[in-house]
Amino acid sequence: MKDSAQVVIIGGGIIGCSTAYHLTNMGWNDVVIFEKGQLTSGSTWHAAGLVGQ
C-alpha cells in the first residue's frame, strides 16, 4: 500500500467519486479515495431516490 498521494479524497460518495473522476480526466494520476465500505454505499446511496424525482 502506498503511504502518500498527490490528492487524498475522504469519502467515496457521489461527490468524492465525481471529484476523483474529474481530477483524473484533468491528468492527475495520483488520486486516492478513502471509504469505509463500498464506493457510493453510504449516505449518498440512501438518499439516491430523491435525485430522480
PDB file of N, CA and C in Angstrom:
ATOM      1  N   MET A   1       0.838  -1.175   0.000  1.00  0.00           N
ATOM      2  CA  MET A   1       0.000   0.000   0.000  1.00  0.00           C
ATOM      3  C   MET A   1       0.883   1.239   0.000  1.00  0.00           C
ATOM      4  N   LYS A   2       0.459   2.244  -0.769  1.00  0.00           N
ATOM      5  CA  LYS A   2       1.205   3.498  -0.819  1.00  0.00           C
ATOM      6  C   LYS A   2       1.039   4.266   0.488  1.00  0.00           C
ATOM      7  N   ASP A   3       2.030   5.078   0.802  1.00  0.00           N
ATOM      8  CA  ASP A   3       1.920   5.889   2.014  1.00  0.00           C
ATOM      9  C   ASP A   3       1.800   7.380   1.714  1.00  0.00           C
ATOM     10  N   SER A   4       1.641   7.742   0.432  1.00  0.00           N
ATOM     11  CA  SER A   4       1.442   9.144   0.073  1.00  0.00           C
ATOM     12  C   SER A   4       0.716   9.229  -1.269  1.00  0.00           C
ATOM     13  N   ALA A   5       0.128  10.386  -1.521  1.00  0.00           N
ATOM     14  CA  ALA A   5      -0.558  10.645  -2.786  1.00  0.00           C
ATOM     15  C   ALA A   5      -0.625  12.149  -2.995  1.00  0.00           C
ATOM     16  N   GLN A   6      -0.775  12.560  -4.250  1.00  0.00           N
ATOM     17  CA  GLN A   6      -0.953  13.983  -4.540  1.00  0.00           C
ATOM     18  C   GLN A   6      -2.282  14.474  -3.977  1.00  0.00           C
ATOM     19  N   VAL A   7      -3.325  13.665  -4.138  1.00  0.00           N
ATOM     20  CA  VAL A   7      -4.664  14.029  -3.682  1.00  0.00           C
ATOM     21  C   VAL A   7      -5.246  12.862  -2.900  1.00  0.00           C
ATOM     22  N   VAL A   8      -5.780  13.150  -1.726  1.00  0.00           N
ATOM     23  CA  VAL A   8      -6.483  12.148  -0.932  1.00  0.00           C
ATOM     24  C   VAL A   8      -7.909  12.656  -0.728  1.00  0.00           C
ATOM     25  N   ILE A   9      -8.870  11.867  -1.183  1.00  0.00           N
ATOM     26  CA  ILE A   9     -10.279  12.217  -1.058  1.00  0.00           C
ATOM     27  C   ILE A   9     -10.879  11.333   0.028  1.00  0.00           C
ATOM     28  N   ILE A  10     -11.497  11.961   1.017  1.00  0.00           N
ATOM     29  CA  ILE A  10     -12.097  11.210   2.111  1.00  0.00           C
ATOM     30  C   ILE A  10     -13.595  11.125   1.854  1.00  0.00           C
ATOM     31  N   GLY A  11     -14.056   9.919   1.606  1.00  0.00           N
ATOM     32  CA  GLY A  11     -15.461   9.684   1.316  1.00  0.00           C
ATOM     33  C   GLY A  11     -15.664   9.292  -0.133  1.00  0.00           C
ATOM     34  N   GLY A  12     -16.260   8.144  -0.335  1.00  0.00           N
ATOM     35  CA  GLY A  12     -16.494   7.626  -1.677  1.00  0.00           C
ATOM     36  C   GLY A  12     -17.935   7.749  -2.109  1.00  0.00           C
ATOM     37  N   GLY A  13     -18.576   8.831  -1.691  1.00  0.00           N
ATOM     38  CA  GLY A  13     -19.937   9.102  -2.142  1.00  0.00           C
ATOM     39  C   GLY A  13     -19.918   9.751  -3.516  1.00  0.00           C
ATOM     40  N   ILE A  14     -21.029  10.321  -3.904  1.00  0.00           N
ATOM     41  CA  ILE A  14     -21.140  10.912  -5.231  1.00  0.00           C
ATOM     42  C   ILE A  14     -20.158  12.061  -5.423  1.00  0.00           C
ATOM     43  N   ILE A  15     -19.935  12.859  -4.405  1.00  0.00           N
ATOM     44  CA  ILE A  15     -19.015  13.988  -4.532  1.00  0.00           C
ATOM     45  C   ILE A  15     -17.571  13.509  -4.589  1.00  0.00           C
ATOM     46  N   GLY A  16     -17.201  12.588  -3.707  1.00  0.00           N
ATOM     47  CA  GLY A  16     -15.834  12.063  -3.717  1.00  0.00           C
ATOM     48  C   GLY A  16     -15.495  11.359  -5.016  1.00  0.00           C
ATOM     49  N   CYS A  17     -16.400  10.520  -5.501  1.00  0.00           N
ATOM     50  CA  CYS A  17     -16.163   9.798  -6.756  1.00  0.00           C
ATOM     51  C   CYS A  17     -16.127  10.752  -7.941  1.00  0.00           C
ATOM     52  N   SER A  18     -17.012  11.733  -7.936  1.00  0.00           N
ATOM     53  CA  SER A  18     -17.028  12.719  -9.014  1.00  0.00           C
ATOM     54  C   SER A  18     -15.741  13.538  -9.018  1.00  0.00           C
ATOM     55  N   THR A  19     -15.281  13.919  -7.840  1.00  0.00           N
ATOM     56  CA  THR A  19     -14.032  14.671  -7.739  1.00  0.00           C
ATOM     57  C   THR A  19     -12.867  13.858  -8.282  1.00  0.00           C
ATOM     58  N   ALA A  20     -12.779  12.595  -7.891  1.00  0.00           N
ATOM     59  CA  ALA A  20     -11.710  11.723  -8.388  1.00  0.00           C
ATOM     60  C   ALA A  20     -11.800  11.559  -9.902  1.00  0.00           C
ATOM     61  N   TYR A  21     -13.000  11.371 -10.411  1.00  0.00           N
ATOM     62  CA  TYR A  21     -13.219  11.214 -11.852  1.00  0.00           C
ATOM     63  C   TYR A  21     -12.716  12.438 -12.612  1.00  0.00           C
ATOM     64  N   HIS A  22     -13.125  13.620 -12.166  1.00  0.00           N
ATOM     65  CA  HIS A  22     -12.747  14.843 -12.871  1.00  0.00           C
ATOM     66  C   HIS A  22     -11.259  15.144 -12.736  1.00  0.00           C
ATOM     67  N   LEU A  23     -10.680  14.872 -11.582  1.00  0.00           N
ATOM     68  CA  LEU A  23      -9.235  15.080 -11.425  1.00  0.00           C
ATOM     69  C   LEU A  23      -8.443  14.176 -12.363  1.00  0.00           C
ATOM     70  N   THR A  24      -8.845  12.911 -12.474  1.00  0.00           N
ATOM     71  CA  THR A  24      -8.118  12.003 -13.370  1.00  0.00           C
ATOM     72  C   THR A  24      -8.320  12.390 -14.829  1.00  0.00           C
ATOM     73  N   ASN A  25      -9.489  12.914 -15.171  1.00  0.00           N
ATOM     74  CA  ASN A  25      -9.702  13.408 -16.538  1.00  0.00           C
ATOM     75  C   ASN A  25      -8.839  14.622 -16.843  1.00  0.00           C
ATOM     76  N   MET A  26      -8.486  15.389 -15.802  1.00  0.00           N
ATOM     77  CA  MET A  26      -7.625  16.557 -15.974  1.00  0.00           C
ATOM     78  C   MET A  26      -6.144  16.191 -15.950  1.00  0.00           C
ATOM     79  N   GLY A  27      -5.829  14.908 -15.790  1.00  0.00           N
ATOM     80  CA  GLY A  27      -4.439  14.487 -15.844  1.00  0.00           C
ATOM     81  C   GLY A  27      -3.803  14.116 -14.519  1.00  0.00           C
ATOM     82  N   TRP A  28      -4.497  14.318 -13.422  1.00  0.00           N
ATOM     83  CA  TRP A  28      -3.963  13.900 -12.126  1.00  0.00           C
ATOM     84  C   TRP A  28      -3.995  12.378 -12.094  1.00  0.00           C
ATOM     85  N   ASN A  29      -2.868  11.762 -11.802  1.00  0.00           N
ATOM     86  CA  ASN A  29      -2.829  10.296 -11.813  1.00  0.00           C
ATOM     87  C   ASN A  29      -2.441   9.689 -10.474  1.00  0.00           C
ATOM     88  N   ASP A  30      -2.401  10.501  -9.444  1.00  0.00           N
ATOM     89  CA  ASP A  30      -2.047  10.014  -8.111  1.00  0.00           C
ATOM     90  C   ASP A  30      -3.147  10.417  -7.127  1.00  0.00           C
ATOM     91  N   VAL A  31      -4.342   9.854  -7.342  1.00  0.00           N
ATOM     92  CA  VAL A  31      -5.535  10.201  -6.569  1.00  0.00           C
ATOM     93  C   VAL A  31      -5.983   8.969  -5.789  1.00  0.00           C
ATOM     94  N   VAL A  32      -6.260   9.151  -4.505  1.00  0.00           N
ATOM     95  CA  VAL A  32      -6.695   8.051  -3.649  1.00  0.00           C
ATOM     96  C   VAL A  32      -8.021   8.433  -2.997  1.00  0.00           C
ATOM     97  N   ILE A  33      -8.967   7.484  -2.977  1.00  0.00           N
ATOM     98  CA  ILE A  33     -10.234   7.674  -2.266  1.00  0.00           C
ATOM     99  C   ILE A  33     -10.233   6.751  -1.048  1.00  0.00           C
ATOM    100  N   PHE A  34     -10.489   7.332   0.127  1.00  0.00           N
ATOM    101  CA  PHE A  34     -10.679   6.535   1.342  1.00  0.00           C
ATOM    102  C   PHE A  34     -12.168   6.406   1.607  1.00  0.00           C
ATOM    103  N   GLU A  35     -12.633   5.182   1.745  1.00  0.00           N
ATOM    104  CA  GLU A  35     -14.043   4.912   2.034  1.00  0.00           C
ATOM    105  C   GLU A  35     -14.102   3.736   2.987  1.00  0.00           C
ATOM    106  N   LYS A  36     -14.973   3.802   3.983  1.00  0.00           N
ATOM    107  CA  LYS A  36     -15.052   2.733   4.978  1.00  0.00           C
ATOM    108  C   LYS A  36     -15.708   1.471   4.446  1.00  0.00           C
ATOM    109  N   GLY A  37     -16.513   1.576   3.411  1.00  0.00           N
ATOM    110  CA  GLY A  37     -17.190   0.414   2.819  1.00  0.00           C
ATOM    111  C   GLY A  37     -17.018   0.440   1.316  1.00  0.00           C
ATOM    112  N   GLN A  38     -18.060   0.013   0.612  1.00  0.00           N
ATOM    113  CA  GLN A  38     -18.034   0.075  -0.846  1.00  0.00           C
ATOM    114  C   GLN A  38     -18.261   1.510  -1.295  1.00  0.00           C
ATOM    115  N   LEU A  39     -17.713   1.848  -2.462  1.00  0.00           N
ATOM    116  CA  LEU A  39     -17.952   3.176  -3.012  1.00  0.00           C
ATOM    117  C   LEU A  39     -19.445   3.373  -3.238  1.00  0.00           C
ATOM    118  N   THR A  40     -19.907   4.555  -2.994  1.00  0.00           N
ATOM    119  CA  THR A  40     -21.301   5.003  -3.146  1.00  0.00           C
ATOM    120  C   THR A  40     -22.297   4.196  -2.327  1.00  0.00           C
ATOM    121  N   SER A  41     -21.862   3.567  -1.245  1.00  0.00           N
ATOM    122  CA  SER A  41     -22.789   2.771  -0.435  1.00  0.00           C
ATOM    123  C   SER A  41     -23.194   3.463   0.866  1.00  0.00           C
ATOM    124  N   GLY A  42     -22.729   4.676   1.072  1.00  0.00           N
ATOM    125  CA  GLY A  42     -23.028   5.377   2.317  1.00  0.00           C
ATOM    126  C   GLY A  42     -24.299   6.197   2.230  1.00  0.00           C
ATOM    127  N   SER A  43     -24.289   7.361   2.859  1.00  0.00           N
ATOM    128  CA  SER A  43     -25.500   8.174   2.947  1.00  0.00           C
ATOM    129  C   SER A  43     -25.959   8.680   1.590  1.00  0.00           C
ATOM    130  N   THR A  44     -25.043   8.899   0.661  1.00  0.00           N
ATOM    131  CA  THR A  44     -25.445   9.303  -0.688  1.00  0.00           C
ATOM    132  C   THR A  44     -26.339   8.240  -1.305  1.00  0.00           C
ATOM    133  N   TRP A  45     -25.978   6.973  -1.140  1.00  0.00           N
ATOM    134  CA  TRP A  45     -26.755   5.876  -1.703  1.00  0.00           C
ATOM    135  C   TRP A  45     -28.160   5.843  -1.107  1.00  0.00           C
ATOM    136  N   HIS A  46     -28.284   6.082   0.166  1.00  0.00           N
ATOM    137  CA  HIS A  46     -29.590   6.020   0.827  1.00  0.00           C
ATOM    138  C   HIS A  46     -30.511   7.159   0.390  1.00  0.00           C
ATOM    139  N   ALA A  47     -29.944   8.260  -0.051  1.00  0.00           N
ATOM    140  CA  ALA A  47     -30.745   9.404  -0.486  1.00  0.00           C
ATOM    141  C   ALA A  47     -30.898   9.458  -2.006  1.00  0.00           C
ATOM    142  N   ALA A  48     -30.436   8.449  -2.714  1.00  0.00           N
ATOM    143  CA  ALA A  48     -30.422   8.489  -4.183  1.00  0.00           C
ATOM    144  C   ALA A  48     -31.813   8.583  -4.787  1.00  0.00           C
ATOM    145  N   GLY A  49     -32.841   8.131  -4.093  1.00  0.00           N
ATOM    146  CA  GLY A  49     -34.196   8.193  -4.623  1.00  0.00           C
ATOM    147  C   GLY A  49     -34.671   9.609  -4.878  1.00  0.00           C
ATOM    148  N   LEU A  50     -34.147  10.560  -4.168  1.00  0.00           N
ATOM    149  CA  LEU A  50     -34.554  11.947  -4.357  1.00  0.00           C
ATOM    150  C   LEU A  50     -33.942  12.565  -5.603  1.00  0.00           C
ATOM    151  N   VAL A  51     -32.871  11.997  -6.120  1.00  0.00           N
ATOM    152  CA  VAL A  51     -32.185  12.572  -7.272  1.00  0.00           C
ATOM    153  C   VAL A  51     -33.057  12.511  -8.514  1.00  0.00           C
ATOM    154  N   GLY A  52     -33.763  11.407  -8.723  1.00  0.00           N
ATOM    155  CA  GLY A  52     -34.549  11.242  -9.939  1.00  0.00           C
ATOM    156  C   GLY A  52     -35.960  11.797  -9.862  1.00  0.00           C
ATOM    157  N   GLN A  53     -36.370  12.306  -8.725  1.00  0.00           N
ATOM    158  CA  GLN A  53     -37.755  12.764  -8.585  1.00  0.00           C
ATOM    159  C   GLN A  53     -37.921  14.207  -8.967  1.00  0.00           C
TER     160      GLN A  53
END
